[in-house]
Amino acid sequence: MVRLSTRALSSNDSPVPVPDVPAKAADQSSQNEIKSPHDTTDWAHTLPIPSPGELHDFICVGVGPAALGIGVALQDACENSSTPLQSRPKVAFIERQPGFAWHAGMQLPGVKMQISFIKDVATQRNPRSRFTFLNYLWTKGRLNQYSNLNTFKPSRIEYQDYLKWCAESFSNLIHYGQEVVEVTPSQQSSKSKSVDSFLVTCRDVKTGNATHYRTRHVVVAAGGRPNVPPALAKGYAAQGNIIHSSQFMTTIPRVLPDPTSNYRIAVVGGGQSGAEIFNDVQTAFPNARTSLIIRGSALRPLDGSPFVNEIFDPEQVTNMYRRDKPMREKSMDMDKSTDRGVVNLDLIEKIYENMYQQSLLAPPGSPPQHQILRYRSVTGLESGPSGAAIVRCENSTPLFEKCDEPRDERLEFDAVILATGYAYDSHLKMFKPLEHLLPQTSTKGGGKKTVEWNVAEDYRVFFDSEKVDDSQAGIWLQGCNEKTHG
């Protein structure tokens, strides 16, 4: 499911330490001057462009909503600054993709955001920022037309264009096509002998050439990587017609090139992404037979009601973080209907209505063209005849209903889409060389020492204070702290 959280970026506290940037002495009218929608002012020079070998104030890994929130906050702070350009923060953003894209594989036609545009990358921090979604609409000349839609939830395609618009304002600081390989200690303080900077090693995705960046601080906002359950990993890697939902829009035209063919398509997963794809393929491939394979008995609705939705308010981070671990786990379980394995009610109703119309129009006794296979756990994927994909399922339906369905099934499809979510652990591999800087913990009984990337309330990683000089260097993790921050 595509859901944008702005908790860490909506408060007045910056998630990374940014040097003070004094504002110009100017009258109120000049500071708040509103520019024309067609203004072509070059905003790309509010921050200096450091060379890779120069010591950076911070480097951000990834360019998604969280990183953009940091970038535009820095832009806002510098636009009215009297500080000379070369004395302002030296920053860089490292992005693996060749250009800006946000959930490119899930830009389905007609799909809307699940949150209000008020939770963009700027409004809750500074409603007067030029980076608000409303200013984007005004700049693009669509504000009046959008207001006639009477919605706080833009299409996902338009929201991606908004994020791209924000990224373009400091594109000179973004290094696209670069993958961070590792982060290592760069140098030690001459006085304390503790680490006071880091070396970020990147690999050019096309050429394989390495680039090294020195920095005081690192922010990881890399988002999630496609999660494929271990039991499905081998089949997923071997079959070109088994794809993850994150690749759907960019890959499915190659896998299923003929929209008029009577393909057999399976979607695995009962959350928002699975439901969206299941709904989409029925239109994109009108002659196909589609199956949505889910573990539960039904698609469950997302709870977006006002009181429940307060858990996403920035101040709730403090409440969540300061609870003890058992209470945090209980809170997460109570609130899972807001984010995990759930679907917008409007989409559920649409799918149900479509399936009802199908039953109304289908010839008596004919198999359904579109179906939801309930109580199924996918246990494996393998190759079938003529390149088909075989989905092995454990069918638990007989445990819940009076039926004679087989417990073990082998279902054959021309394409399988795994809507199995994301894993937010990209920092573990890139930070492997820093593990010795963490506080050392042991298992019960004095066994093997464990590695724990614990963070403070402000998302800063806890390092051993004798090994890392906190006044000079630090690392922040964004988007992977749900267990502690909600």
Coordinates of C-alpha atoms in Angstrom, one line a residue:
M1 CA 0.0 0.0 0.0
V2 CA 1.2 3.5 -0.8
R3 CA 0.9 5.7 2.2
L4 CA 2.8 8.8 3.0
S5 CA 3.8 9.7 6.6
T6 CA 5.0 13.1 7.4
R7 CA 5.3 12.8 11.2
A8 CA 9.0 13.4 11.4
L9 CA 8.9 16.3 9.0
S10 CA 5.9 18.2 10.2
S11 CA 7.1 19.3 13.6
N12 CA 9.2 22.4 14.2
D13 CA 12.3 20.2 14.9
S14 CA 14.5 19.4 12.0
P15 CA 15.4 15.7 11.7
V16 CA 19.0 16.6 11.1
P17 CA 21.1 19.4 12.5
V18 CA 21.3 22.3 10.0
P19 CA 23.6 25.2 10.7
D20 CA 21.8 28.4 11.6
V21 CA 20.9 30.6 8.6
P22 CA 20.1 34.2 9.6
A23 CA 17.4 35.9 7.7
K24 CA 17.8 39.1 5.7
A25 CA 16.6 42.3 7.3
A26 CA 13.6 43.0 5.0
D27 CA 10.1 44.3 5.3
Q28 CA 7.3 41.9 5.6
S29 CA 5.9 42.5 2.1
S30 CA 9.2 41.6 0.4
Q31 CA 9.7 38.4 2.5
N32 CA 6.2 37.2 1.8
E33 CA 6.0 38.3 -1.8
I34 CA 4.0 35.9 -3.9
K35 CA 5.4 35.2 -7.3
S36 CA 3.5 34.7 -10.6
P37 CA 2.5 31.1 -11.6
H38 CA 4.7 31.7 -14.7
D39 CA 7.7 33.0 -12.8
T40 CA 10.9 31.4 -14.0
T41 CA 13.2 32.5 -11.2
D42 CA 16.1 30.1 -10.8
W43 CA 15.9 28.7 -7.3
A44 CA 18.7 26.2 -7.8
H45 CA 21.4 28.4 -6.2
T46 CA 20.2 28.8 -2.6
L47 CA 22.8 26.2 -1.5
P48 CA 26.4 25.6 -2.6
I49 CA 27.3 22.7 -4.8
P50 CA 30.1 20.8 -3.0
S51 CA 32.5 18.5 -4.7
P52 CA 32.5 14.8 -3.7
G53 CA 35.8 15.2 -1.8
E54 CA 34.6 18.2 0.1
L55 CA 33.4 17.8 3.6
H56 CA 29.6 17.9 3.6
D57 CA 27.3 18.9 6.4
F58 CA 25.0 16.0 5.6
I59 CA 24.2 13.5 2.9
C60 CA 20.8 12.1 2.4
V61 CA 20.4 8.6 1.0
G62 CA 17.3 8.4 -1.2
V63 CA 15.0 11.0 -2.7
G64 CA 11.4 10.3 -1.7
P65 CA 8.9 12.3 0.4
A66 CA 11.0 12.1 3.6
A67 CA 14.1 13.4 1.8
L68 CA 12.2 16.0 0.0
G69 CA 10.7 17.2 3.3
I70 CA 14.3 17.8 4.5
G71 CA 15.4 19.4 1.3
V72 CA 12.6 21.9 1.0
A73 CA 12.9 22.8 4.7
L74 CA 16.5 23.7 4.0
Q75 CA 15.5 25.6 0.9
D76 CA 12.9 27.6 2.9
A77 CA 15.5 28.5 5.5
C78 CA 18.0 29.7 2.9
E79 CA 15.9 31.6 0.5
N80 CA 15.7 34.7 2.7
S81 CA 19.2 34.3 4.2
S82 CA 21.9 36.9 4.3
T83 CA 24.6 34.2 4.8
P84 CA 27.0 34.1 1.8
L85 CA 26.4 31.1 -0.4
Q86 CA 29.6 29.3 0.3
S87 CA 29.0 29.6 4.1
R88 CA 25.6 27.8 3.9
P89 CA 25.1 24.0 4.5
K90 CA 26.9 21.7 2.1
V91 CA 24.6 18.9 1.3
A92 CA 24.0 16.2 -1.3
F93 CA 21.2 13.7 -2.0
I94 CA 22.1 10.2 -3.4
E95 CA 19.4 8.4 -5.4
R96 CA 19.7 5.0 -7.2
Q97 CA 17.0 5.7 -9.8
P98 CA 18.1 7.5 -13.0
G99 CA 15.6 10.3 -12.4
F100 CA 12.9 11.2 -9.9
A101 CA 10.2 8.7 -9.6
W102 CA 7.8 7.9 -6.7
H103 CA 6.2 4.4 -6.8
A104 CA 6.5 4.4 -10.6
G105 CA 5.3 0.8 -10.7
M106 CA 2.0 1.7 -8.9
Q107 CA 1.0 4.8 -10.8
L108 CA -2.3 3.2 -11.8
P109 CA -4.8 5.3 -13.8
G110 CA -7.5 6.8 -11.6
V111 CA -6.0 5.8 -8.3
K112 CA -6.1 8.5 -5.6
M113 CA -3.9 9.2 -2.6
Q114 CA -5.1 7.9 0.7
I115 CA -4.1 11.0 2.7
S116 CA -5.0 14.7 2.4
F117 CA -2.7 17.0 0.4
I118 CA -2.3 19.0 3.6
K119 CA 0.1 16.3 4.6
D120 CA 2.5 17.3 1.8
V121 CA 6.2 17.9 2.3
A122 CA 5.8 21.5 3.6
T123 CA 2.3 22.6 4.7
Q124 CA 2.3 21.3 8.3
R125 CA 5.8 22.7 8.9
N126 CA 5.3 26.0 7.1
P127 CA 2.0 26.8 5.4
R128 CA 3.6 29.8 3.7
S129 CA 6.3 27.7 2.1
R130 CA 6.4 27.9 -1.7
F131 CA 6.7 24.1 -1.7
T132 CA 3.1 23.4 -0.6
F133 CA 0.8 21.4 -2.8
L134 CA -1.5 24.4 -3.2
N135 CA 1.4 26.5 -4.5
Y136 CA 2.3 23.7 -6.9
L137 CA -1.3 23.8 -8.3
W138 CA -1.1 27.6 -8.5
T139 CA 2.3 27.5 -10.2
K140 CA 1.0 25.0 -12.7
G141 CA -2.1 27.1 -13.4
R142 CA -4.6 24.4 -12.1
L143 CA -5.6 25.8 -8.7
N144 CA -9.1 26.9 -9.7
Q145 CA -9.8 23.7 -11.7
Y146 CA -8.6 21.5 -8.8
S147 CA -10.8 23.3 -6.3
N148 CA -13.8 22.3 -8.4
L149 CA -13.0 18.7 -7.8
N150 CA -14.0 19.2 -4.1
T151 CA -11.4 16.7 -2.8
F152 CA -8.4 16.8 -0.5
K153 CA -7.0 13.6 -2.1
P154 CA -5.3 14.2 -5.5
S155 CA -4.6 11.4 -7.9
R156 CA -1.4 9.5 -7.3
I157 CA -0.1 10.5 -10.7
E158 CA -0.6 14.2 -9.9
Y159 CA 1.0 13.8 -6.5
Q160 CA 4.1 12.2 -8.1
D161 CA 4.3 15.2 -10.4
Y162 CA 4.1 17.5 -7.3
L163 CA 7.0 15.6 -5.7
K164 CA 9.0 15.8 -8.9
W165 CA 8.3 19.6 -9.0
C166 CA 9.7 19.9 -5.5
A167 CA 12.8 17.8 -6.4
E168 CA 13.5 20.0 -9.4
S169 CA 14.1 23.0 -7.2
F170 CA 17.4 21.5 -5.9
S171 CA 18.1 19.0 -8.6
N172 CA 21.7 20.3 -8.8
L173 CA 22.3 18.7 -5.3
I174 CA 20.8 15.3 -6.3
H175 CA 23.1 12.6 -7.7
Y176 CA 20.9 10.3 -9.7
G177 CA 22.0 6.8 -10.8
Q178 CA 24.1 6.4 -7.7
E179 CA 23.7 3.5 -5.2
V180 CA 25.1 3.8 -1.8
V181 CA 27.3 0.7 -1.2
E182 CA 28.5 1.4 2.3
V183 CA 29.2 4.0 5.0
T184 CA 32.4 3.8 6.9
P185 CA 34.2 6.0 9.5
S186 CA 36.1 8.7 7.7
Q187 CA 38.4 10.2 10.4
Q188 CA 38.8 10.6 14.1
S189 CA 39.0 13.7 16.2
S190 CA 42.6 14.6 17.0
K191 CA 41.6 15.3 20.6
S192 CA 39.1 12.6 21.6
K193 CA 40.1 10.0 18.9
S194 CA 36.4 9.4 18.3
V195 CA 34.8 9.4 14.8
D196 CA 33.8 12.9 13.7
S197 CA 32.8 12.2 10.0
F198 CA 31.8 9.4 7.7
L199 CA 32.8 8.3 4.2
V200 CA 29.8 7.4 1.9
T201 CA 30.8 5.1 -0.9
C202 CA 28.5 5.1 -4.0
R203 CA 28.5 3.0 -7.1
D204 CA 27.3 4.3 -10.5
V205 CA 24.4 2.0 -11.5
K206 CA 25.4 2.1 -15.2
T207 CA 29.2 2.1 -15.2
G208 CA 30.0 0.6 -11.8
N209 CA 32.5 3.4 -11.0
A210 CA 32.8 4.3 -7.4
T211 CA 32.5 7.8 -5.9
H212 CA 33.3 8.7 -2.3
Y213 CA 31.7 11.5 -0.2
R214 CA 32.9 12.8 3.1
T215 CA 30.2 14.0 5.5
R216 CA 29.5 14.9 9.1
H217 CA 26.0 13.5 9.1
V218 CA 24.1 10.9 7.1
V219 CA 20.3 10.7 6.8
V220 CA 18.8 7.4 5.4
A221 CA 15.5 8.0 3.8
A222 CA 15.7 5.2 1.2
G223 CA 12.1 3.9 1.5
G224 CA 11.3 0.2 1.3
R225 CA 12.6 -2.6 -0.9
P226 CA 10.2 -5.2 -2.4
N227 CA 9.5 -7.9 0.2
V228 CA 9.3 -11.4 -1.2
P229 CA 8.6 -14.1 1.5
P230 CA 11.5 -16.6 1.7
A231 CA 9.3 -19.5 0.5
L232 CA 8.6 -17.6 -2.8
A233 CA 12.1 -16.1 -3.4
K234 CA 13.5 -18.9 -5.6
G235 CA 10.5 -19.0 -7.9
Y236 CA 10.3 -15.2 -8.0
A237 CA 13.9 -15.0 -9.1
A238 CA 13.6 -17.7 -11.7
Q239 CA 10.4 -16.7 -13.4
G240 CA 10.1 -13.6 -15.6
N241 CA 6.3 -13.6 -15.4
I242 CA 6.3 -13.4 -11.5
I243 CA 6.7 -9.8 -10.5
H244 CA 6.4 -7.7 -7.4
S245 CA 3.6 -5.1 -7.2
S246 CA 6.3 -2.3 -7.2
Q247 CA 7.1 -3.3 -10.8
F248 CA 3.5 -3.7 -12.0
M249 CA 3.0 -0.6 -14.3
T250 CA 6.6 -0.7 -15.6
T251 CA 6.8 -4.5 -16.2
I252 CA 3.4 -5.9 -17.0
P253 CA 3.3 -4.6 -20.7
R254 CA 6.3 -6.8 -21.3
V255 CA 5.0 -9.8 -19.4
L256 CA 1.5 -9.6 -21.0
P257 CA 1.9 -7.7 -24.3
D258 CA -1.6 -8.4 -25.7
P259 CA -4.4 -6.6 -23.9
T260 CA -7.1 -8.6 -25.7
S261 CA -5.7 -12.0 -24.8
N262 CA -7.5 -14.4 -22.4
Y263 CA -4.5 -14.5 -19.9
R264 CA -4.7 -16.1 -16.5
I265 CA -3.6 -13.6 -13.9
A266 CA -3.0 -14.0 -10.2
V267 CA -2.5 -11.3 -7.6
V268 CA -1.2 -12.4 -4.2
G269 CA -2.0 -10.2 -1.2
G270 CA -5.1 -8.7 0.4
G271 CA -3.9 -5.2 1.1
Q272 CA -4.4 -1.9 -0.9
S273 CA -1.8 -2.7 -3.6
G274 CA -3.2 -6.1 -4.2
A275 CA -6.8 -4.8 -4.4
E276 CA -5.8 -2.0 -6.7
I277 CA -4.0 -4.3 -9.1
F278 CA -6.8 -6.9 -9.0
N279 CA -9.2 -4.1 -10.0
D280 CA -7.0 -2.6 -12.6
V281 CA -6.2 -5.8 -14.6
Q282 CA -10.0 -6.5 -15.1
T283 CA -10.1 -3.3 -17.1
A284 CA -6.6 -3.5 -18.7
F285 CA -7.2 -7.1 -19.8
P286 CA -10.9 -7.4 -20.3
N287 CA -10.7 -11.0 -21.5
A288 CA -8.4 -12.3 -18.8
R289 CA -9.3 -14.5 -15.9
T290 CA -8.1 -13.0 -12.7
S291 CA -7.7 -14.4 -9.2
L292 CA -6.9 -12.5 -6.0
I293 CA -5.3 -14.9 -3.5
I294 CA -5.7 -13.8 0.1
R295 CA -5.0 -15.5 3.5
G296 CA -8.1 -14.2 5.2
S297 CA -11.8 -14.5 4.7
A298 CA -12.3 -11.1 3.0
L299 CA -10.8 -7.8 2.1
R300 CA -10.7 -5.6 5.2
P301 CA -11.4 -1.9 5.2
L302 CA -8.9 0.8 6.1
D303 CA -9.9 2.8 9.1
G304 CA -9.4 6.5 8.2
S305 CA -11.8 7.9 10.7
P306 CA -10.8 11.2 12.4
F307 CA -10.1 10.0 15.9
V308 CA -8.1 7.0 14.8
N309 CA -6.3 9.1 12.2
E310 CA -4.8 11.2 15.0
I311 CA -2.1 8.5 15.4
F312 CA -0.4 10.1 12.4
D313 CA -0.2 13.5 14.1
P314 CA 3.4 14.6 14.7
E315 CA 3.0 14.9 18.4
Q316 CA 2.0 11.3 18.7
V317 CA 5.6 10.3 18.0
T318 CA 6.6 11.4 21.5
N319 CA 3.7 9.5 23.0
M320 CA 4.6 6.3 21.2
Y321 CA 8.4 6.5 21.7
R322 CA 8.1 7.0 25.5
R323 CA 5.9 4.0 26.0
D324 CA 7.5 0.8 27.1
K325 CA 8.0 -2.0 24.5
P326 CA 5.0 -4.1 25.4
M327 CA 2.7 -1.1 25.3
R328 CA 4.1 0.0 22.0
E329 CA 3.5 -3.5 20.6
K330 CA -0.1 -3.4 21.9
S331 CA -0.6 0.1 20.4
M332 CA 0.7 -1.1 17.0
D333 CA -1.7 -4.1 17.1
M334 CA -4.7 -1.9 18.0
D335 CA -3.9 0.5 15.1
K336 CA -3.0 -2.0 12.4
S337 CA -6.3 -1.3 10.6
T338 CA -4.9 2.1 9.6
D339 CA -2.1 0.8 7.5
R340 CA -1.4 -2.9 7.1
G341 CA -3.3 -5.4 5.0
V342 CA -6.4 -3.1 4.6
V343 CA -8.1 -1.5 1.7
N344 CA -10.0 1.7 1.1
L345 CA -13.7 1.1 1.5
D346 CA -14.6 2.7 -1.8
L347 CA -12.4 0.2 -3.6
I348 CA -13.8 -2.7 -1.7
E349 CA -17.3 -1.7 -2.7
K350 CA -16.3 -1.2 -6.3
I351 CA -14.7 -4.7 -6.5
Y352 CA -17.7 -6.2 -4.8
E353 CA -20.1 -4.5 -7.2
N354 CA -18.1 -5.6 -10.2
M355 CA -18.2 -9.2 -9.0
Y356 CA -21.9 -8.9 -8.4
Q357 CA -22.5 -7.7 -12.0
Q358 CA -20.3 -10.6 -13.2
S359 CA -22.5 -13.1 -11.4
L360 CA -25.6 -11.4 -12.8
L361 CA -24.4 -11.6 -16.4
A362 CA -22.5 -14.9 -16.5
P363 CA -24.1 -18.0 -18.0
P364 CA -25.4 -20.4 -15.4
G365 CA -22.8 -22.9 -14.2
S366 CA -19.9 -21.1 -15.9
P367 CA -16.7 -20.5 -13.9
P368 CA -16.2 -16.9 -12.7
Q369 CA -14.0 -14.7 -14.8
H370 CA -12.8 -12.8 -11.7
Q371 CA -12.6 -14.5 -8.3
I372 CA -11.2 -14.0 -4.8
L373 CA -9.5 -17.2 -3.5
R374 CA -9.9 -17.0 0.3
Y375 CA -8.1 -18.8 3.1
R376 CA -5.0 -19.5 0.9
S377 CA -1.4 -19.3 2.0
V378 CA 1.0 -19.4 -0.9
T379 CA 3.7 -21.9 -0.1
G380 CA 5.8 -21.9 -3.3
L381 CA 6.2 -20.7 -6.9
E382 CA 7.6 -22.8 -9.7
S383 CA 7.8 -23.1 -13.5
G384 CA 4.9 -24.8 -15.4
P385 CA 4.3 -26.0 -19.0
S386 CA 5.0 -23.5 -21.7
G387 CA 6.5 -21.0 -19.3
A388 CA 3.4 -20.7 -17.1
A389 CA 3.9 -20.0 -13.4
I390 CA 2.6 -22.5 -10.9
V391 CA 1.4 -21.2 -7.5
R392 CA 1.4 -23.7 -4.7
C393 CA -1.2 -23.0 -2.1
E394 CA -2.2 -24.3 1.3
N395 CA -6.0 -24.1 1.2
S396 CA -7.5 -23.7 4.7
T397 CA -11.1 -23.2 3.4
P398 CA -12.3 -26.7 4.8
L399 CA -11.4 -25.5 8.3
F400 CA -13.8 -22.6 8.1
E401 CA -16.5 -23.9 5.7
K402 CA -18.3 -27.1 4.9
C403 CA -16.6 -28.0 1.6
D404 CA -14.5 -30.6 -0.1
E405 CA -11.9 -28.3 -1.6
P406 CA -8.3 -29.8 -1.7
R407 CA -6.0 -28.7 1.1
D408 CA -3.0 -28.5 -1.3
E409 CA -3.5 -26.7 -4.6
R410 CA -1.3 -26.1 -7.7
L411 CA -2.8 -23.2 -9.7
E412 CA -1.5 -22.3 -13.1
F413 CA -1.2 -18.7 -14.4
D414 CA 0.4 -16.7 -17.2
A415 CA 1.4 -14.0 -14.8
V416 CA 1.6 -13.6 -11.0
I417 CA 1.9 -10.3 -9.2
L418 CA 3.1 -10.4 -5.6
A419 CA 1.5 -7.6 -3.5
T420 CA 3.5 -8.7 -0.5
G421 CA 4.7 -5.4 0.8
Y422 CA 8.1 -3.9 1.5
A423 CA 11.0 -4.4 3.9
Y424 CA 12.5 -1.3 5.5
D425 CA 16.0 -2.5 6.2
S426 CA 18.3 -1.1 3.5
H427 CA 20.4 0.6 6.2
L428 CA 21.6 -2.8 7.7
K429 CA 23.8 -3.6 4.7
M430 CA 25.2 -0.2 4.0
F431 CA 26.0 0.4 7.7
K432 CA 27.7 -3.0 8.3
P433 CA 31.2 -1.3 8.6
L434 CA 29.8 0.9 11.5
E435 CA 28.5 -1.9 13.7
H436 CA 31.6 -1.8 15.9
L437 CA 30.6 1.8 16.8
L438 CA 27.3 0.8 18.4
P439 CA 26.9 0.2 22.1
Q440 CA 27.6 -3.5 22.7
T441 CA 24.7 -5.7 23.9
S442 CA 24.7 -9.4 24.8
T443 CA 22.1 -12.1 24.8
K444 CA 21.0 -13.6 28.1
G445 CA 23.6 -15.8 29.6
G446 CA 26.5 -13.8 28.1
G447 CA 26.0 -15.4 24.6
K448 CA 26.7 -13.9 21.2
K449 CA 26.6 -10.1 21.0
T450 CA 23.7 -8.7 19.0
V451 CA 23.6 -5.7 16.7
E452 CA 20.8 -3.2 17.4
W453 CA 20.3 0.0 15.5
N454 CA 18.4 1.8 18.1
V455 CA 17.4 5.5 17.6
A456 CA 16.5 8.4 19.8
E457 CA 13.2 10.2 19.7
D458 CA 14.6 12.5 17.0
Y459 CA 15.5 9.5 14.9
R460 CA 19.3 9.8 15.6
V461 CA 21.2 6.5 15.9
F462 CA 22.6 5.7 19.3
F463 CA 26.4 5.2 19.0
D464 CA 28.9 4.5 21.7
S465 CA 29.7 8.0 22.9
E466 CA 33.3 7.1 23.3
K467 CA 33.6 6.0 19.7
V468 CA 31.5 8.7 17.9
D469 CA 31.7 12.4 18.6
D470 CA 28.0 13.3 18.8
S471 CA 28.8 17.0 18.6
Q472 CA 30.4 16.5 15.2
A473 CA 28.9 13.5 13.5
G474 CA 25.7 11.5 13.5
I475 CA 23.3 9.3 11.5
W476 CA 19.5 9.5 11.3
L477 CA 17.1 6.8 10.1
Q478 CA 13.8 7.8 8.4
G479 CA 10.9 5.5 7.6
C480 CA 12.1 2.4 9.3
N481 CA 11.3 3.1 13.0
E482 CA 7.7 1.9 13.2
K483 CA 8.3 -0.3 16.2
T484 CA 9.5 2.7 18.3
H485 CA 7.9 5.7 16.7
G486 CA 4.6 4.3 15.3

